[in-house]
Coordinates of C-alpha atoms and ligand atoms in Angstrom, one line a residue:
X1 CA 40.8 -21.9 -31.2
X2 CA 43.1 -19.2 -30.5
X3 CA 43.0 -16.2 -33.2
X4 CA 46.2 -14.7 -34.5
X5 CA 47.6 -11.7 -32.9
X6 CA 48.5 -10.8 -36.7
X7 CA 47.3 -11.7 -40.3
X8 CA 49.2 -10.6 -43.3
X9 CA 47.6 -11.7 -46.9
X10 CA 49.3 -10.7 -50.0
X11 CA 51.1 -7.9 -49.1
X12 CA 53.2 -6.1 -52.0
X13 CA 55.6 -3.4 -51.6
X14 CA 57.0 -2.2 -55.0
X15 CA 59.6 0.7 -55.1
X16 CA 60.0 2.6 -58.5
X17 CA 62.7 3.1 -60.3
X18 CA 63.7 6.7 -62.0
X19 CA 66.2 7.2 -64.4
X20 CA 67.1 10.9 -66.3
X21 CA 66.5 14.9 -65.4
X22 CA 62.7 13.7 -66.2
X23 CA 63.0 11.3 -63.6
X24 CA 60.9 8.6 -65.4
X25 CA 59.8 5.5 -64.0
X26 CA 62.2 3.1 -66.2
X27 CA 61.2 0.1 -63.6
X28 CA 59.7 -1.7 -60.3
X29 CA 61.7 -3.2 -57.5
X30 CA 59.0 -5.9 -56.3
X31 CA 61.0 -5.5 -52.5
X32 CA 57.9 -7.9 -51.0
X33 CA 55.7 -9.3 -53.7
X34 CA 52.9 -10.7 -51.8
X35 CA 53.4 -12.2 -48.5
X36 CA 51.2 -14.0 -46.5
X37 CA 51.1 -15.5 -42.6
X38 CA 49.7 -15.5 -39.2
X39 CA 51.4 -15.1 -36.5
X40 CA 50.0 -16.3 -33.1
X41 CA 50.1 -14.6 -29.9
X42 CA 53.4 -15.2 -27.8
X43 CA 54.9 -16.7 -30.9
X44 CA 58.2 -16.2 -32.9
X45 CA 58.4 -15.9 -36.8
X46 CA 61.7 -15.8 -38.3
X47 CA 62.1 -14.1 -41.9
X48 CA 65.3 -15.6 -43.5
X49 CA 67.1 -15.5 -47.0
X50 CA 70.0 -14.1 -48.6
X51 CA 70.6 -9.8 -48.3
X52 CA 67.8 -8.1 -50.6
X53 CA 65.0 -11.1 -50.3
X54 CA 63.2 -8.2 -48.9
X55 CA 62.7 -9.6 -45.3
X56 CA 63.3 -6.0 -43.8
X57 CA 61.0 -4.1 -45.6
X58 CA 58.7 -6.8 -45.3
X59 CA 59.0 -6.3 -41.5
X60 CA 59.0 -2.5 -41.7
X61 CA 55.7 -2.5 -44.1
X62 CA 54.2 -4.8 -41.8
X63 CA 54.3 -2.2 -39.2
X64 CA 53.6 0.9 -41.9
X65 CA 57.3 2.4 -41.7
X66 CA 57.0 2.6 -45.1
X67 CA 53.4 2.0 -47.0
X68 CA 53.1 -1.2 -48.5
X69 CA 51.2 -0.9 -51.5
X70 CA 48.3 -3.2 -51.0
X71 CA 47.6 -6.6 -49.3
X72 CA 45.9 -7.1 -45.4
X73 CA 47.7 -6.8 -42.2
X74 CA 45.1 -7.1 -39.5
X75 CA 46.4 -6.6 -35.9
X76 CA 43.8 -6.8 -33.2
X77 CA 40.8 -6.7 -35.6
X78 CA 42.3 -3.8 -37.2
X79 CA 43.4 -3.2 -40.9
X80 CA 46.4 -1.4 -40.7
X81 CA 46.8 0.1 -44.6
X82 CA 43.4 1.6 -43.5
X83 CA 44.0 3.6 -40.6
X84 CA 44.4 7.3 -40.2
X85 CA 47.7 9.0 -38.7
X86 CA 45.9 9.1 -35.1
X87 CA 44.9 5.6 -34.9
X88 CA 47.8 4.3 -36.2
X89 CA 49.9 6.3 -33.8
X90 CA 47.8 4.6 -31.2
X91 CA 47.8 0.7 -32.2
X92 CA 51.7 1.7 -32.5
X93 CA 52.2 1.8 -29.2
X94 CA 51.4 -2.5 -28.8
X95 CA 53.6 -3.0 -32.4
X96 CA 57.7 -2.4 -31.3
X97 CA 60.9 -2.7 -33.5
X98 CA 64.6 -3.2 -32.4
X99 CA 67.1 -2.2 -34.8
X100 CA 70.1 -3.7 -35.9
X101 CA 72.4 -0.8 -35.2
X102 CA 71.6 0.6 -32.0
X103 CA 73.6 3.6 -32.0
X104 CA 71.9 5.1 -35.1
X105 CA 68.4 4.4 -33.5
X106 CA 69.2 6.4 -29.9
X107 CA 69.1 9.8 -30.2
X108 CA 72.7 10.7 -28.5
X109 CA 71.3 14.1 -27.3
X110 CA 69.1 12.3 -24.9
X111 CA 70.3 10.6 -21.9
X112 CA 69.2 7.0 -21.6
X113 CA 66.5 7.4 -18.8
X114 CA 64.8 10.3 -21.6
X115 CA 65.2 7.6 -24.1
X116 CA 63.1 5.1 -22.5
X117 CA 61.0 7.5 -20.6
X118 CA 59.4 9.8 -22.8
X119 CA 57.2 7.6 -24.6
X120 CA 55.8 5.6 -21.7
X121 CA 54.9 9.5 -20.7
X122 CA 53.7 10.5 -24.1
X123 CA 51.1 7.2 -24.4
X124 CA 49.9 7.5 -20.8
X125 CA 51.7 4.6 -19.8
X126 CA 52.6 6.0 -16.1
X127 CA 52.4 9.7 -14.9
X128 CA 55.7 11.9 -14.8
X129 CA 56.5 10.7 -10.8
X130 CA 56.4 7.2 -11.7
X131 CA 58.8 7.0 -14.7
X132 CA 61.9 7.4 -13.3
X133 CA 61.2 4.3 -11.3
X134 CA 59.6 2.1 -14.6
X135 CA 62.8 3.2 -16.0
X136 CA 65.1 2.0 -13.2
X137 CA 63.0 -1.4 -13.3
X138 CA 63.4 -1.5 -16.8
X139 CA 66.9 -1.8 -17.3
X140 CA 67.5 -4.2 -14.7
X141 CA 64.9 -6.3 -16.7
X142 CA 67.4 -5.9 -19.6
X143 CA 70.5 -6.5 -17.2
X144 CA 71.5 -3.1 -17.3
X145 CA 72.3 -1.0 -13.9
X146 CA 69.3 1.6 -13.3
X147 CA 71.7 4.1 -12.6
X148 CA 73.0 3.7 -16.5
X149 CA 69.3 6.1 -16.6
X150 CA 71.4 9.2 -16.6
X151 CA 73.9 8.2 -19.0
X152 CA 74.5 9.0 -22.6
X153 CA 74.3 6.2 -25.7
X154 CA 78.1 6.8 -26.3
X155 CA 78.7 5.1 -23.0
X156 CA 77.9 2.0 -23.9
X157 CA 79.1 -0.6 -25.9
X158 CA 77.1 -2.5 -28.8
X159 CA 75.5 -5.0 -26.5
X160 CA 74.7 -2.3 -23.5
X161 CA 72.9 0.0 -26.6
X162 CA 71.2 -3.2 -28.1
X163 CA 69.7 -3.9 -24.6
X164 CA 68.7 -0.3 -24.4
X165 CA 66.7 -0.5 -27.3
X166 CA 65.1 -3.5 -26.3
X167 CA 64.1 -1.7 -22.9
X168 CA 62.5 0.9 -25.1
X169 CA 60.5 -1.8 -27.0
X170 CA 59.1 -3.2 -24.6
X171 CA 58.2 0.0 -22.2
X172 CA 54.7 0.6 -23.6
X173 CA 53.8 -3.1 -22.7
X174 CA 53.6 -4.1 -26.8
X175 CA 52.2 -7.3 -27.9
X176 CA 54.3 -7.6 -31.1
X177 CA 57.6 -6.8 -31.8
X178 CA 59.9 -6.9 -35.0
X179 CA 63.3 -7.2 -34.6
X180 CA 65.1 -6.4 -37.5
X181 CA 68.5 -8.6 -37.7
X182 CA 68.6 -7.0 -33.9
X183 CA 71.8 -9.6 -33.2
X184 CA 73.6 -9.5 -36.6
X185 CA 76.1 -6.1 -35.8
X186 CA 77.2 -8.0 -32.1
X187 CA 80.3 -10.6 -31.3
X188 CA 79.1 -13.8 -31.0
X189 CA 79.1 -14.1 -27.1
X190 CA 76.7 -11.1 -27.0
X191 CA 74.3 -11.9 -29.5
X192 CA 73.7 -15.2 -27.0
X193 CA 73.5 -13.0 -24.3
X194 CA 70.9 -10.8 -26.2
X195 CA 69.4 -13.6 -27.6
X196 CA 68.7 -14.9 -24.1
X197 CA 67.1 -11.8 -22.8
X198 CA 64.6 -11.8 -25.9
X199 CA 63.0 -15.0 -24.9
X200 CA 63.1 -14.2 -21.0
X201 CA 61.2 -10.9 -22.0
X202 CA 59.0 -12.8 -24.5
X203 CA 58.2 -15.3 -21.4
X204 CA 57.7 -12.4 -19.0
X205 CA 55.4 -10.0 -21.2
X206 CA 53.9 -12.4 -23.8
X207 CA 55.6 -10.8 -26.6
X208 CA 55.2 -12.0 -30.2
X209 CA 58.2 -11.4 -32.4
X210 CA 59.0 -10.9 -35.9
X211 CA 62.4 -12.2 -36.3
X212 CA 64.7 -10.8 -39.4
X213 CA 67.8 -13.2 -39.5
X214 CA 70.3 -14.4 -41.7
X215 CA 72.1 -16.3 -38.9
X216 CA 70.3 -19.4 -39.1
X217 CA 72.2 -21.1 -36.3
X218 CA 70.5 -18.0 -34.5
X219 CA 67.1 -18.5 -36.1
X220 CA 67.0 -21.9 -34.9
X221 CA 67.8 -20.9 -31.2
X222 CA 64.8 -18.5 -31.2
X223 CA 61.9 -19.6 -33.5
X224 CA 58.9 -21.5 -33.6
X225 CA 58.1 -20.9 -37.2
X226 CA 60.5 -19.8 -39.9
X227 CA 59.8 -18.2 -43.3
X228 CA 62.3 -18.6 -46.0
X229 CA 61.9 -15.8 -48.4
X230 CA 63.4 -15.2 -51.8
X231 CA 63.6 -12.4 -54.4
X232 CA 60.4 -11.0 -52.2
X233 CA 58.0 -13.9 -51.9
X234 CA 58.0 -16.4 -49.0
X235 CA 59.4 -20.2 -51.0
X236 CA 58.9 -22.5 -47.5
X237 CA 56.7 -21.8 -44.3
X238 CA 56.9 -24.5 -41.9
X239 CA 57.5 -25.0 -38.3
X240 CA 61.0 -24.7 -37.1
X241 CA 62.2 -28.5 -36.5
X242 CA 60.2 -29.4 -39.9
X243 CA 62.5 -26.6 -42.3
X244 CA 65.4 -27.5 -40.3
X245 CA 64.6 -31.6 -40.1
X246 CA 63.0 -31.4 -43.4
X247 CA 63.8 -28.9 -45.7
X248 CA 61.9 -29.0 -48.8
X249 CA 62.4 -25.9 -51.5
X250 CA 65.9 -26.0 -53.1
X251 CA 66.7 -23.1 -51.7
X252 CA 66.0 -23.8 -48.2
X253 CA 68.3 -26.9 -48.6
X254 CA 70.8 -25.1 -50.3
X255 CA 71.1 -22.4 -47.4
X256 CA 70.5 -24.9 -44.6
X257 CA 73.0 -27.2 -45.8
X258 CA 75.7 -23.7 -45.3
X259 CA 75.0 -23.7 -41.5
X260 CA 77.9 -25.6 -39.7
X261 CA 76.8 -28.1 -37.6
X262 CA 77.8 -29.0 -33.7
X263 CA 79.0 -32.6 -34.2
X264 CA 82.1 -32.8 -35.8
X265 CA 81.1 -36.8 -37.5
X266 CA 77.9 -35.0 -39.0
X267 CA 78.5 -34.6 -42.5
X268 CA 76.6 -33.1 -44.8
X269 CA 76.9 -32.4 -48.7
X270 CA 77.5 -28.5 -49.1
X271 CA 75.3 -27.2 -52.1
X272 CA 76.5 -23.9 -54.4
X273 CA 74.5 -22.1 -55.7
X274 CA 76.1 -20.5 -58.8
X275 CA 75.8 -16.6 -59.6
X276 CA 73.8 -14.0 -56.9
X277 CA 70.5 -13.0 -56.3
X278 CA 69.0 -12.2 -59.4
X279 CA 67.8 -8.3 -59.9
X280 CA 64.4 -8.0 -58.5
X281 CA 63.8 -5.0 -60.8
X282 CA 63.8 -7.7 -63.7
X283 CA 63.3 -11.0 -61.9
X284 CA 63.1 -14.4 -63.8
X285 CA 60.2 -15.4 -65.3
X286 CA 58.1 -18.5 -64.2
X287 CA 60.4 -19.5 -60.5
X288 CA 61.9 -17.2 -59.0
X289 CA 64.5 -19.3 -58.5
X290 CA 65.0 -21.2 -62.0
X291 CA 68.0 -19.9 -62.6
X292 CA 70.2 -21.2 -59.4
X293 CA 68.1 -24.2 -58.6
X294 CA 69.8 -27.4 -59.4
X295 CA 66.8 -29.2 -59.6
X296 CA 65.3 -26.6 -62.6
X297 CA 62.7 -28.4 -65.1
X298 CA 61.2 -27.0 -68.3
X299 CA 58.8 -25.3 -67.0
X300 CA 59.8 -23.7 -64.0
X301 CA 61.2 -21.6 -66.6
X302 CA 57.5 -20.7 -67.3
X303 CA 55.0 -21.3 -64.2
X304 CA 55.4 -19.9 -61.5
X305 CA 54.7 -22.6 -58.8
X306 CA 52.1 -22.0 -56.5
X307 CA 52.3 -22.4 -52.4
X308 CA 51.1 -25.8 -51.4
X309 CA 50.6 -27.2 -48.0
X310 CA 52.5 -30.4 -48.1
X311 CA 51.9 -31.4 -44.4
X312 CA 49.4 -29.5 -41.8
X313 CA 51.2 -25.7 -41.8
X314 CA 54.3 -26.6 -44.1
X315 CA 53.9 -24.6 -47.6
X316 CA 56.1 -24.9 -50.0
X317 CA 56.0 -22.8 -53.7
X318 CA 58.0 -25.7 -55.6
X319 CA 56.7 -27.3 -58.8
X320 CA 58.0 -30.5 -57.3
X321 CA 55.1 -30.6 -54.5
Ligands
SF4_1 FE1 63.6 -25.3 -58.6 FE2 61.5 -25.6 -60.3 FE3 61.1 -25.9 -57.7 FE4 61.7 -23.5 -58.7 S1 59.9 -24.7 -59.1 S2 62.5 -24.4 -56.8 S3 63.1 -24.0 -60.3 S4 62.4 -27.2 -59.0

């Protein structure tokens, strides 16, 4: 049986809070409060939930952008939280992230040929003759023209940068890449054409992503799994046509059932949810989600529920499975 490319168990990644001239620790935002998952080579994940479920610094941990604070993430045998500066810098090179706002992420000093360039020249990817012409083959892999290589990032508009940063993900021939709501900041017409290129790519290099989304209609398009997150712990885990087909946590109904559907006769009950996203400095106690959830018993008020596998690879954490 094939072995995951990556394996993530329990990871945690708190952020204190300081308050006074003391700067006293007056609380804990649990930002990702032990997720777990696998992902498997030349497979898609998609994180989803509401803004704060902590699905981008779940991403960003995963790849040690910031340092989670405990839990496993093994990529190719390797514990990440346990590697030093130099290896990490080298298993870096096969993990990859695309931003969502491309123009902060390319230094404008540096033409776009530099952009792409230097790292394939820094990891040994190709010697200093060849990279002009990986470059030139690069971005007309990403539909760009290869003479855009002398240009500046100001030159392009948001879908030309996007596609730029995707060439730069992909030049040092990664395995995984996380792409952190890489679609949300373009019109709608671009973010298909985008979305297009990242399964070509994926098809071509046998790239595994990690998909940060709130567009679901988007997340649908693109994934083979889907994780529905809240308040920093992962509520549903299932294939994509089960949580779409079959949605079972509240709350993956409850977003689902927001997502407008293509036939105009199919009509579906909208569900509120009342109030926001509770704080997760003080979250609620026992589920999470107690305090929106329409279907709320005694003692979710109490227990948190456990994840349960309620078919082969669906989980859901829902006292009523
Ligand atoms: Fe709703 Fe209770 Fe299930 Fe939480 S455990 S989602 S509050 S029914």
């Amino acid at each position: 049986m094939t072995e995951p490319l990556l394996k993530v168990r329990d990871l945690k990644k708190h952020f204190p809070v300081m308050k006074g001239i003391l700067r006293r620790q007056v609380g804990t935002v649990k930002a990702v409060d032990g997720v777990s998952f696998d992902l498997m080579p030349q497979e898609t994940i998609s994180l989803v939930g509401e803004s704060g479920c902590g699905k981008t610094t779940c991403g960003r941990s995963i790849l040690r952008l910031i340092e989670p604070n405990s839990g496993e993430i093994r990529f190719r045998e390797q514990n990440l939280p346990d590697l030093e500066e130099k290896a990490l810098r080298e298993i870096r090179r096969h993990m990859q992230i695309i931003f969502q706002d491309p123009f902060s992420s390319l230094n404008p000093r540096q033409t776009v040929g530099e952009i792409i360039g230097a790292p394939m020249v820094l990891h040994g990817v190709c010697s200093r003759n060849e990279v002009d012409e990986r470059v030139r083959n690069l971005l007309s892999k990403v539909g760009l023209q290869p003479t855009y290589a002398s240009r500046y990032p100001h030159e392009f508009s948001g879908g030309q940068r996007q596609r730029v940063g995707i060439a730069r993900a992909v030049a040092l021939n990664p395995d995984f890449i996380v792409c952190d709501e890489a679609v949300s900041a373009l019109d709608v017409s671009v973010q298909a054409q985008i979305i297009n290129l990242l399964l070509d790519l994926k098809d071509e290099f046998g790239l595994s992503y990690l998909f940060i989304a709130h567009d679901l209609s988007v997340v649908r398009h693109i994934s083979d799994k889907v994780a529905v997150m809240y308040l920093g712990r992962i509520v549903e885990f299932a294939d994509r046509d089960s949580i779409f087909e079959r949605p079972c946590h509240p709350y993956t109904q409850a977003l689902l059932s927001a997502v407008p559907h293509a036939n105009p006769r199919h009509k579906k009950q909208r569900i509120i949810l009342p109030g926001d996203v509770p704080s997760p400095i003080n979250p609620p106690t026992g589920c999470h989600f107690h305090t929106r959830c329409p279907l709320s018993e005694d003692r979710c008020l109490n227990e948190s529920p456990q994840s349960h596998e309620i078919t082969p690879g669906h989980r859901v954490s829902c006292h009523l499975y």
